[in-house]
JSON list of C-alpha atoms in Angstrom, two decimals:
[
{"chain": "A", "resi": 7, "resn": "MET", "atom": "CA", "xyz": [18.44, 2.12, -237.40]},
{"chain": "A", "resi": 8, "resn": "ASP", "atom": "CA", "xyz": [21.88, 3.76, -237.39]},
{"chain": "A", "resi": 9, "resn": "GLY", "atom": "CA", "xyz": [22.37, 6.42, -240.02]},
{"chain": "A", "resi": 10, "resn": "VAL", "atom": "CA", "xyz": [18.66, 6.58, -241.01]},
{"chain": "A", "resi": 11, "resn": "ALA", "atom": "CA", "xyz": [16.49, 9.58, -240.20]},
{"chain": "A", "resi": 12, "resn": "THR", "atom": "CA", "xyz": [12.69, 9.55, -240.09]},
{"chain": "A", "resi": 13, "resn": "THR", "atom": "CA", "xyz": [10.30, 12.13, -241.51]},
{"chain": "A", "resi": 14, "resn": "GLY", "atom": "CA", "xyz": [6.60, 11.73, -240.75]},
{"chain": "A", "resi": 15, "resn": "GLY", "atom": "CA", "xyz": [7.15, 8.09, -239.86]},
{"chain": "A", "resi": 16, "resn": "ALA", "atom": "CA", "xyz": [8.96, 7.27, -243.13]},
{"chain": "A", "resi": 17, "resn": "GLN", "atom": "CA", "xyz": [12.62, 6.38, -243.21]},
{"chain": "A", "resi": 18, "resn": "VAL", "atom": "CA", "xyz": [14.85, 8.79, -245.15]},
{"chain": "A", "resi": 19, "resn": "ARG", "atom": "CA", "xyz": [18.42, 7.72, -245.82]},
{"chain": "A", "resi": 20, "resn": "PRO", "atom": "CA", "xyz": [21.16, 10.35, -245.73]},
{"chain": "A", "resi": 21, "resn": "ARG", "atom": "CA", "xyz": [21.97, 12.05, -249.02]},
{"chain": "A", "resi": 22, "resn": "ARG", "atom": "CA", "xyz": [25.72, 11.91, -248.44]},
{"chain": "A", "resi": 23, "resn": "ALA", "atom": "CA", "xyz": [26.15, 8.63, -250.38]},
{"chain": "A", "resi": 24, "resn": "ASP", "atom": "CA", "xyz": [24.08, 9.98, -253.30]},
{"chain": "A", "resi": 25, "resn": "ALA", "atom": "CA", "xyz": [26.12, 13.18, -253.33]},
{"chain": "A", "resi": 26, "resn": "GLN", "atom": "CA", "xyz": [29.37, 11.21, -253.41]},
{"chain": "A", "resi": 27, "resn": "ARG", "atom": "CA", "xyz": [28.11, 9.05, -256.28]},
{"chain": "A", "resi": 28, "resn": "ASN", "atom": "CA", "xyz": [26.98, 12.14, -258.19]},
{"chain": "A", "resi": 29, "resn": "ARG", "atom": "CA", "xyz": [30.38, 13.81, -257.71]},
{"chain": "A", "resi": 30, "resn": "ALA", "atom": "CA", "xyz": [32.19, 10.69, -258.91]},
{"chain": "A", "resi": 31, "resn": "SER", "atom": "CA", "xyz": [29.90, 10.42, -261.94]},
{"chain": "A", "resi": 32, "resn": "ILE", "atom": "CA", "xyz": [30.46, 14.07, -262.81]},
{"chain": "A", "resi": 33, "resn": "LEU", "atom": "CA", "xyz": [34.24, 13.69, -262.60]},
{"chain": "A", "resi": 34, "resn": "GLU", "atom": "CA", "xyz": [34.23, 10.58, -264.81]},
{"chain": "A", "resi": 35, "resn": "ALA", "atom": "CA", "xyz": [31.93, 12.21, -267.35]},
{"chain": "A", "resi": 36, "resn": "ALA", "atom": "CA", "xyz": [33.94, 15.42, -267.31]},
{"chain": "A", "resi": 37, "resn": "LEU", "atom": "CA", "xyz": [37.15, 13.50, -267.98]},
{"chain": "A", "resi": 38, "resn": "GLU", "atom": "CA", "xyz": [35.63, 11.89, -271.09]},
{"chain": "A", "resi": 39, "resn": "VAL", "atom": "CA", "xyz": [34.00, 15.04, -272.41]},
{"chain": "A", "resi": 40, "resn": "LEU", "atom": "CA", "xyz": [36.97, 17.32, -271.75]},
{"chain": "A", "resi": 41, "resn": "ILE", "atom": "CA", "xyz": [39.26, 14.92, -273.59]},
{"chain": "A", "resi": 42, "resn": "GLU", "atom": "CA", "xyz": [36.81, 14.68, -276.50]},
{"chain": "A", "resi": 43, "resn": "ASP", "atom": "CA", "xyz": [35.97, 18.39, -276.79]},
{"chain": "A", "resi": 44, "resn": "GLY", "atom": "CA", "xyz": [38.75, 20.21, -274.95]},
{"chain": "A", "resi": 45, "resn": "PRO", "atom": "CA", "xyz": [38.56, 22.43, -271.87]},
{"chain": "A", "resi": 46, "resn": "ASP", "atom": "CA", "xyz": [35.79, 24.57, -273.41]},
{"chain": "A", "resi": 47, "resn": "ALA", "atom": "CA", "xyz": [33.39, 21.61, -273.58]},
{"chain": "A", "resi": 48, "resn": "PRO", "atom": "CA", "xyz": [29.79, 22.56, -272.65]},
{"chain": "A", "resi": 49, "resn": "LEU", "atom": "CA", "xyz": [28.99, 21.85, -269.03]},
{"chain": "A", "resi": 50, "resn": "ASP", "atom": "CA", "xyz": [25.50, 20.68, -269.98]},
{"chain": "A", "resi": 51, "resn": "LYS", "atom": "CA", "xyz": [27.09, 17.92, -272.08]},
{"chain": "A", "resi": 52, "resn": "ILE", "atom": "CA", "xyz": [29.06, 16.83, -269.01]},
{"chain": "A", "resi": 53, "resn": "ALA", "atom": "CA", "xyz": [25.87, 16.86, -266.93]},
{"chain": "A", "resi": 54, "resn": "ARG", "atom": "CA", "xyz": [24.03, 14.74, -269.50]},
{"chain": "A", "resi": 55, "resn": "ARG", "atom": "CA", "xyz": [26.92, 12.27, -269.71]},
{"chain": "A", "resi": 56, "resn": "ALA", "atom": "CA", "xyz": [26.91, 11.99, -265.90]},
{"chain": "A", "resi": 57, "resn": "GLY", "atom": "CA", "xyz": [23.13, 11.52, -265.79]},
{"chain": "A", "resi": 58, "resn": "VAL", "atom": "CA", "xyz": [22.54, 14.57, -263.61]},
{"chain": "A", "resi": 59, "resn": "GLY", "atom": "CA", "xyz": [21.12, 18.04, -264.04]},
{"chain": "A", "resi": 60, "resn": "ASN", "atom": "CA", "xyz": [23.16, 21.20, -264.56]},
{"chain": "A", "resi": 61, "resn": "ALA", "atom": "CA", "xyz": [22.23, 22.37, -261.08]},
{"chain": "A", "resi": 62, "resn": "THR", "atom": "CA", "xyz": [23.83, 19.26, -259.60]},
{"chain": "A", "resi": 63, "resn": "VAL", "atom": "CA", "xyz": [27.09, 20.04, -261.38]},
{"chain": "A", "resi": 64, "resn": "TYR", "atom": "CA", "xyz": [27.08, 23.56, -259.95]},
{"chain": "A", "resi": 65, "resn": "ARG", "atom": "CA", "xyz": [26.32, 22.30, -256.47]},
{"chain": "A", "resi": 66, "resn": "HIS", "atom": "CA", "xyz": [29.58, 20.35, -256.56]},
{"chain": "A", "resi": 67, "resn": "PHE", "atom": "CA", "xyz": [31.74, 22.76, -258.58]},
{"chain": "A", "resi": 68, "resn": "LEU", "atom": "CA", "xyz": [31.48, 26.53, -258.54]},
{"chain": "A", "resi": 69, "resn": "ASP", "atom": "CA", "xyz": [32.69, 26.97, -262.11]},
{"chain": "A", "resi": 70, "resn": "ARG", "atom": "CA", "xyz": [34.49, 25.32, -265.03]},
{"chain": "A", "resi": 71, "resn": "ASP", "atom": "CA", "xyz": [37.94, 26.03, -263.58]},
{"chain": "A", "resi": 72, "resn": "GLU", "atom": "CA", "xyz": [37.15, 24.22, -260.36]},
{"chain": "A", "resi": 73, "resn": "LEU", "atom": "CA", "xyz": [35.72, 21.23, -262.25]},
{"chain": "A", "resi": 74, "resn": "VAL", "atom": "CA", "xyz": [38.73, 20.91, -264.56]},
{"chain": "A", "resi": 75, "resn": "ARG", "atom": "CA", "xyz": [41.16, 21.13, -261.64]},
{"chain": "A", "resi": 76, "resn": "ALA", "atom": "CA", "xyz": [39.18, 18.48, -259.76]},
{"chain": "A", "resi": 77, "resn": "VAL", "atom": "CA", "xyz": [39.33, 16.14, -262.78]},
{"chain": "A", "resi": 78, "resn": "ILE", "atom": "CA", "xyz": [43.11, 16.50, -263.06]},
{"chain": "A", "resi": 79, "resn": "LEU", "atom": "CA", "xyz": [43.65, 16.02, -259.34]},
{"chain": "A", "resi": 80, "resn": "ALA", "atom": "CA", "xyz": [41.42, 12.92, -259.27]},
{"chain": "A", "resi": 81, "resn": "VAL", "atom": "CA", "xyz": [43.40, 11.29, -262.08]},
{"chain": "A", "resi": 82, "resn": "VAL", "atom": "CA", "xyz": [46.80, 12.08, -260.56]},
{"chain": "A", "resi": 83, "resn": "GLU", "atom": "CA", "xyz": [45.78, 10.93, -257.07]},
{"chain": "A", "resi": 84, "resn": "ARG", "atom": "CA", "xyz": [44.28, 7.73, -258.51]},
{"chain": "A", "resi": 85, "resn": "ASN", "atom": "CA", "xyz": [47.57, 6.94, -260.21]},
{"chain": "A", "resi": 86, "resn": "ALA", "atom": "CA", "xyz": [49.53, 7.73, -257.05]},
{"chain": "A", "resi": 87, "resn": "ALA", "atom": "CA", "xyz": [47.40, 5.27, -255.08]},
{"chain": "A", "resi": 88, "resn": "ALA", "atom": "CA", "xyz": [47.82, 2.63, -257.82]},
{"chain": "A", "resi": 89, "resn": "ALA", "atom": "CA", "xyz": [51.61, 3.03, -257.87]},
{"chain": "A", "resi": 90, "resn": "GLU", "atom": "CA", "xyz": [51.86, 2.70, -254.10]},
{"chain": "A", "resi": 91, "resn": "GLU", "atom": "CA", "xyz": [49.49, -0.28, -254.01]},
{"chain": "A", "resi": 92, "resn": "LEU", "atom": "CA", "xyz": [51.48, -2.14, -256.67]},
{"chain": "A", "resi": 93, "resn": "LEU", "atom": "CA", "xyz": [54.77, -1.33, -254.96]},
{"chain": "A", "resi": 94, "resn": "ALA", "atom": "CA", "xyz": [53.44, -2.75, -251.70]},
{"chain": "A", "resi": 95, "resn": "THR", "atom": "CA", "xyz": [51.67, -5.85, -253.02]},
{"chain": "A", "resi": 96, "resn": "GLU", "atom": "CA", "xyz": [53.44, -7.01, -256.20]},
{"chain": "A", "resi": 97, "resn": "PRO", "atom": "CA", "xyz": [56.76, -8.75, -255.48]},
{"chain": "A", "resi": 98, "resn": "ASP", "atom": "CA", "xyz": [57.93, -8.70, -259.10]},
{"chain": "A", "resi": 99, "resn": "PRO", "atom": "CA", "xyz": [59.04, -5.14, -260.00]},
{"chain": "A", "resi": 100, "resn": "VAL", "atom": "CA", "xyz": [58.59, -5.72, -263.74]},
{"chain": "A", "resi": 101, "resn": "THR", "atom": "CA", "xyz": [55.02, -6.92, -263.21]},
{"chain": "A", "resi": 102, "resn": "ALA", "atom": "CA", "xyz": [54.37, -3.94, -260.93]},
{"chain": "A", "resi": 103, "resn": "LEU", "atom": "CA", "xyz": [55.77, -1.50, -263.49]},
{"chain": "A", "resi": 104, "resn": "ARG", "atom": "CA", "xyz": [53.77, -3.08, -266.30]},
{"chain": "A", "resi": 105, "resn": "ALA", "atom": "CA", "xyz": [50.56, -2.99, -264.27]},
{"chain": "A", "resi": 106, "resn": "PHE", "atom": "CA", "xyz": [51.09, 0.65, -263.33]},
{"chain": "A", "resi": 107, "resn": "MET", "atom": "CA", "xyz": [51.54, 1.66, -266.94]},
{"chain": "A", "resi": 108, "resn": "HIS", "atom": "CA", "xyz": [48.39, -0.15, -268.02]},
{"chain": "A", "resi": 109, "resn": "ARG", "atom": "CA", "xyz": [46.42, 1.44, -265.19]},
{"chain": "A", "resi": 110, "resn": "GLY", "atom": "CA", "xyz": [47.83, 4.81, -266.17]},
{"chain": "A", "resi": 111, "resn": "ALA", "atom": "CA", "xyz": [46.61, 4.28, -269.72]},
{"chain": "A", "resi": 112, "resn": "ASP", "atom": "CA", "xyz": [43.15, 3.26, -268.50]},
{"chain": "A", "resi": 113, "resn": "SER", "atom": "CA", "xyz": [42.94, 6.37, -266.31]},
{"chain": "A", "resi": 114, "resn": "ARG", "atom": "CA", "xyz": [43.77, 8.58, -269.33]},
{"chain": "A", "resi": 115, "resn": "ILE", "atom": "CA", "xyz": [46.68, 10.19, -267.51]},
{"chain": "A", "resi": 116, "resn": "SER", "atom": "CA", "xyz": [48.38, 11.22, -270.75]},
{"chain": "A", "resi": 117, "resn": "ALA", "atom": "CA", "xyz": [45.22, 12.72, -272.19]},
{"chain": "A", "resi": 118, "resn": "VAL", "atom": "CA", "xyz": [44.77, 14.74, -269.03]},
{"chain": "A", "resi": 119, "resn": "GLY", "atom": "CA", "xyz": [48.31, 16.01, -269.29]},
{"chain": "A", "resi": 120, "resn": "THR", "atom": "CA", "xyz": [47.95, 16.84, -272.98]},
{"chain": "A", "resi": 121, "resn": "VAL", "atom": "CA", "xyz": [44.54, 18.52, -272.95]},
{"chain": "A", "resi": 122, "resn": "LEU", "atom": "CA", "xyz": [44.16, 19.93, -269.46]},
{"chain": "A", "resi": 123, "resn": "SER", "atom": "CA", "xyz": [47.59, 20.45, -267.92]},
{"chain": "A", "resi": 124, "resn": "GLN", "atom": "CA", "xyz": [47.53, 24.23, -268.45]},
{"chain": "A", "resi": 125, "resn": "TRP", "atom": "CA", "xyz": [44.57, 24.41, -266.08]},
{"chain": "A", "resi": 126, "resn": "VAL", "atom": "CA", "xyz": [46.41, 23.38, -262.94]},
{"chain": "A", "resi": 127, "resn": "ASP", "atom": "CA", "xyz": [49.30, 24.92, -261.04]},
{"chain": "A", "resi": 128, "resn": "LYS", "atom": "CA", "xyz": [51.89, 22.17, -260.59]},
{"chain": "A", "resi": 129, "resn": "GLU", "atom": "CA", "xyz": [52.86, 23.75, -257.26]},
{"chain": "A", "resi": 130, "resn": "VAL", "atom": "CA", "xyz": [49.41, 23.21, -255.70]},
{"chain": "A", "resi": 131, "resn": "PRO", "atom": "CA", "xyz": [50.24, 21.09, -252.62]},
{"chain": "A", "resi": 132, "resn": "ARG", "atom": "CA", "xyz": [47.85, 18.21, -253.31]},
{"chain": "A", "resi": 133, "resn": "PHE", "atom": "CA", "xyz": [48.89, 17.93, -256.95]},
{"chain": "A", "resi": 134, "resn": "ALA", "atom": "CA", "xyz": [52.60, 18.20, -256.18]},
{"chain": "A", "resi": 135, "resn": "GLU", "atom": "CA", "xyz": [52.29, 15.61, -253.40]},
{"chain": "A", "resi": 136, "resn": "ALA", "atom": "CA", "xyz": [50.45, 13.12, -255.64]},
{"chain": "A", "resi": 137, "resn": "ASN", "atom": "CA", "xyz": [52.96, 13.61, -258.45]},
{"chain": "A", "resi": 138, "resn": "ASP", "atom": "CA", "xyz": [55.86, 13.08, -256.03]},
{"chain": "A", "resi": 139, "resn": "ARG", "atom": "CA", "xyz": [54.21, 9.88, -254.76]},
{"chain": "A", "resi": 140, "resn": "ILE", "atom": "CA", "xyz": [54.02, 8.50, -258.32]},
{"chain": "A", "resi": 141, "resn": "LEU", "atom": "CA", "xyz": [57.64, 9.31, -259.06]},
{"chain": "A", "resi": 142, "resn": "ALA", "atom": "CA", "xyz": [58.86, 7.90, -255.75]},
{"chain": "A", "resi": 143, "resn": "ALA", "atom": "CA", "xyz": [57.03, 4.60, -256.28]},
{"chain": "A", "resi": 144, "resn": "LEU", "atom": "CA", "xyz": [58.30, 4.29, -259.86]},
{"chain": "A", "resi": 145, "resn": "ARG", "atom": "CA", "xyz": [61.88, 4.98, -258.77]},
{"chain": "A", "resi": 146, "resn": "ARG", "atom": "CA", "xyz": [61.65, 2.19, -256.20]},
{"chain": "A", "resi": 147, "resn": "MET", "atom": "CA", "xyz": [60.19, -0.25, -258.75]},
{"chain": "A", "resi": 148, "resn": "ILE", "atom": "CA", "xyz": [62.94, 0.54, -261.23]},
{"chain": "A", "resi": 149, "resn": "ALA", "atom": "CA", "xyz": [65.72, 0.39, -258.64]},
{"chain": "A", "resi": 150, "resn": "ASP", "atom": "CA", "xyz": [64.44, -2.96, -257.37]},
{"chain": "A", "resi": 151, "resn": "GLY", "atom": "CA", "xyz": [64.28, -4.34, -260.89]},
{"chain": "A", "resi": 152, "resn": "GLN", "atom": "CA", "xyz": [67.76, -3.11, -261.68]},
{"chain": "A", "resi": 153, "resn": "SER", "atom": "CA", "xyz": [69.27, -4.47, -258.46]},
{"chain": "A", "resi": 154, "resn": "ARG", "atom": "CA", "xyz": [67.82, -7.90, -259.30]},
{"chain": "A", "resi": 155, "resn": "GLY", "atom": "CA", "xyz": [69.03, -7.81, -262.90]},
{"chain": "A", "resi": 156, "resn": "LEU", "atom": "CA", "xyz": [65.49, -7.70, -264.29]},
{"chain": "A", "resi": 157, "resn": "LEU", "atom": "CA", "xyz": [65.55, -4.18, -265.75]},
{"chain": "A", "resi": 158, "resn": "ARG", "atom": "CA", "xyz": [68.30, -2.65, -267.81]},
{"chain": "A", "resi": 159, "resn": "PRO", "atom": "CA", "xyz": [70.63, -0.44, -265.74]},
{"chain": "A", "resi": 160, "resn": "ASP", "atom": "CA", "xyz": [70.54, 2.61, -268.01]},
{"chain": "A", "resi": 161, "resn": "ILE", "atom": "CA", "xyz": [66.87, 3.59, -267.62]},
{"chain": "A", "resi": 162, "resn": "GLY", "atom": "CA", "xyz": [65.18, 5.93, -265.19]},
{"chain": "A", "resi": 163, "resn": "VAL", "atom": "CA", "xyz": [61.77, 7.16, -264.18]},
{"chain": "A", "resi": 164, "resn": "GLY", "atom": "CA", "xyz": [61.88, 9.75, -266.97]},
{"chain": "A", "resi": 165, "resn": "ASP", "atom": "CA", "xyz": [61.97, 7.00, -269.59]},
{"chain": "A", "resi": 166, "resn": "VAL", "atom": "CA", "xyz": [58.92, 5.33, -268.10]},
{"chain": "A", "resi": 167, "resn": "PHE", "atom": "CA", "xyz": [56.86, 8.47, -267.60]},
{"chain": "A", "resi": 168, "resn": "LEU", "atom": "CA", "xyz": [57.67, 10.02, -270.97]},
{"chain": "A", "resi": 169, "resn": "ALA", "atom": "CA", "xyz": [56.95, 6.77, -272.83]},
{"chain": "A", "resi": 170, "resn": "LEU", "atom": "CA", "xyz": [53.65, 6.32, -270.98]},
{"chain": "A", "resi": 171, "resn": "CYS", "atom": "CA", "xyz": [52.59, 9.81, -272.01]},
{"chain": "A", "resi": 172, "resn": "GLN", "atom": "CA", "xyz": [53.66, 9.37, -275.62]},
{"chain": "A", "resi": 173, "resn": "LEU", "atom": "CA", "xyz": [52.12, 5.94, -276.14]},
{"chain": "A", "resi": 174, "resn": "THR", "atom": "CA", "xyz": [48.76, 6.78, -274.57]},
{"chain": "A", "resi": 175, "resn": "ARG", "atom": "CA", "xyz": [48.33, 10.26, -276.02]},
{"chain": "A", "resi": 176, "resn": "PRO", "atom": "CA", "xyz": [45.00, 10.72, -277.84]},
{"chain": "A", "resi": 177, "resn": "ILE", "atom": "CA", "xyz": [45.27, 10.36, -281.62]},
{"chain": "A", "resi": 178, "resn": "PRO", "atom": "CA", "xyz": [43.66, 13.38, -283.33]},
{"chain": "A", "resi": 179, "resn": "GLY", "atom": "CA", "xyz": [40.44, 12.43, -285.07]},
{"chain": "A", "resi": 180, "resn": "VAL", "atom": "CA", "xyz": [40.38, 8.90, -283.66]},
{"chain": "A", "resi": 181, "resn": "ASP", "atom": "CA", "xyz": [37.91, 7.76, -281.01]},
{"chain": "A", "resi": 182, "resn": "ALA", "atom": "CA", "xyz": [39.97, 7.02, -277.88]},
{"chain": "A", "resi": 183, "resn": "ARG", "atom": "CA", "xyz": [38.00, 3.81, -277.34]},
{"chain": "A", "resi": 184, "resn": "LEU", "atom": "CA", "xyz": [39.28, 2.51, -280.68]},
{"chain": "A", "resi": 185, "resn": "SER", "atom": "CA", "xyz": [42.92, 3.44, -280.10]},
{"chain": "A", "resi": 186, "resn": "SER", "atom": "CA", "xyz": [43.10, 2.19, -276.50]},
{"chain": "A", "resi": 187, "resn": "PRO", "atom": "CA", "xyz": [43.84, -1.50, -277.34]},
{"chain": "A", "resi": 188, "resn": "TYR", "atom": "CA", "xyz": [46.80, -0.41, -279.44]},
{"chain": "A", "resi": 189, "resn": "ALA", "atom": "CA", "xyz": [48.14, 1.75, -276.64]},
{"chain": "A", "resi": 190, "resn": "HIS", "atom": "CA", "xyz": [48.08, -1.27, -274.32]},
{"chain": "A", "resi": 191, "resn": "ARG", "atom": "CA", "xyz": [49.81, -3.40, -276.95]},
{"chain": "A", "resi": 192, "resn": "HIS", "atom": "CA", "xyz": [52.58, -0.85, -277.34]},
{"chain": "A", "resi": 193, "resn": "LEU", "atom": "CA", "xyz": [52.96, -0.50, -273.59]},
{"chain": "A", "resi": 194, "resn": "ASP", "atom": "CA", "xyz": [53.67, -4.23, -273.36]},
{"chain": "A", "resi": 195, "resn": "LEU", "atom": "CA", "xyz": [56.25, -3.89, -276.13]},
{"chain": "A", "resi": 196, "resn": "LEU", "atom": "CA", "xyz": [57.82, -1.00, -274.25]},
{"chain": "A", "resi": 197, "resn": "VAL", "atom": "CA", "xyz": [58.07, -2.86, -270.94]},
{"chain": "A", "resi": 198, "resn": "ASP", "atom": "CA", "xyz": [59.63, -5.81, -272.75]},
{"chain": "A", "resi": 199, "resn": "GLY", "atom": "CA", "xyz": [62.21, -3.37, -274.10]},
{"chain": "A", "resi": 200, "resn": "LEU", "atom": "CA", "xyz": [62.97, -2.09, -270.59]},
{"chain": "A", "resi": 201, "resn": "CYS", "atom": "CA", "xyz": [63.96, -5.55, -269.45]},
{"chain": "A", "resi": 202, "resn": "ALA", "atom": "CA", "xyz": [67.61, -6.43, -269.11]},
{"chain": "A", "resi": 203, "resn": "SER", "atom": "CA", "xyz": [68.00, -9.23, -271.67]},
{"chain": "A", "resi": 204, "resn": "ALA", "atom": "CA", "xyz": [70.34, -8.21, -274.53]},
{"chain": "A", "resi": 205, "resn": "PRO", "atom": "CA", "xyz": [69.66, -4.46, -274.33]},
{"chain": "A", "resi": 206, "resn": "THR", "atom": "CA", "xyz": [70.61, -2.12, -277.16]},
{"chain": "A", "resi": 207, "resn": "PRO", "atom": "CA", "xyz": [72.90, 0.73, -276.00]},
{"chain": "A", "resi": 208, "resn": "LEU", "atom": "CA", "xyz": [70.96, 3.94, -275.45]},
{"chain": "A", "resi": 209, "resn": "VAL", "atom": "CA", "xyz": [71.66, 7.61, -275.95]},
{"chain": "A", "resi": 210, "resn": "GLU", "atom": "CA", "xyz": [71.56, 9.91, -272.91]},
{"chain": "A", "resi": 211, "resn": "ALA", "atom": "CA", "xyz": [68.92, 9.26, -270.27]},
{"chain": "A", "resi": 212, "resn": "VAL", "atom": "CA", "xyz": [65.65, 11.20, -270.13]},
{"chain": "A", "resi": 213, "resn": "ASP", "atom": "CA", "xyz": [65.87, 14.02, -267.57]},
{"chain": "A", "resi": 214, "resn": "LEU", "atom": "CA", "xyz": [62.41, 15.01, -266.31]},
{"chain": "A", "resi": 215, "resn": "GLU", "atom": "CA", "xyz": [63.71, 18.22, -264.76]},
{"chain": "A", "resi": 216, "resn": "LEU", "atom": "CA", "xyz": [65.17, 19.27, -268.11]},
{"chain": "A", "resi": 217, "resn": "LEU", "atom": "CA", "xyz": [61.90, 18.51, -269.86]},
{"chain": "A", "resi": 218, "resn": "HIS", "atom": "CA", "xyz": [59.93, 20.55, -267.35]},
{"chain": "A", "resi": 219, "resn": "ALA", "atom": "CA", "xyz": [62.38, 23.44, -267.57]},
{"chain": "A", "resi": 220, "resn": "GLY", "atom": "CA", "xyz": [62.06, 23.49, -271.36]},
{"chain": "A", "resi": 221, "resn": "ARG", "atom": "CA", "xyz": [58.27, 23.31, -271.47]},
{"chain": "A", "resi": 222, "resn": "GLY", "atom": "CA", "xyz": [56.80, 26.03, -273.63]},
{"chain": "A", "resi": 223, "resn": "HIS", "atom": "CA", "xyz": [60.09, 26.75, -275.43]},
{"chain": "A", "resi": 224, "resn": "ALA", "atom": "CA", "xyz": [60.88, 25.98, -279.04]}
]
């Protein structure tokens, strides 16, 4: 059969699929453990959570730095794909924006940014490209909603991204699984507030570039 090798008369399926599953399991487990314990979390705890041995972790990732960077990149690229999918398939920009924010919360994008962001260079091409894809899709959703009178005219992508990060940030000392339903509730309240019906006047808009420029300063 195609894709099946034989050894001594017995069929042996390729290990590629198993390796891909192991890598995905390691990344998911690492995301949970790194958020729970921080970037110094024991690698053997990650291996146990993924259901693999330590040697399997090291076959996929040379060291802790490479594993952490892979976790961050996987989350950002997953959110980029989600934003583009919703932009292409959901005709209602408010529904698309709401769905993106809920998916972002489920993917723990804020926790990644809070706990692990210092471990990745924002100028790395793949990371920068994925981040740009997210922002471009969100800008188009917002512009579409504003042009149709569905979203208030004085908001921008900075409002959405900053609010998503703030509302889904891990609460110190609280199991993330317990706080997650409240994050989703507050995201729905936020999106309702972004809609154009009887908006309250706002102070100056959120400028992402200004926030990034001021990172690390008092």
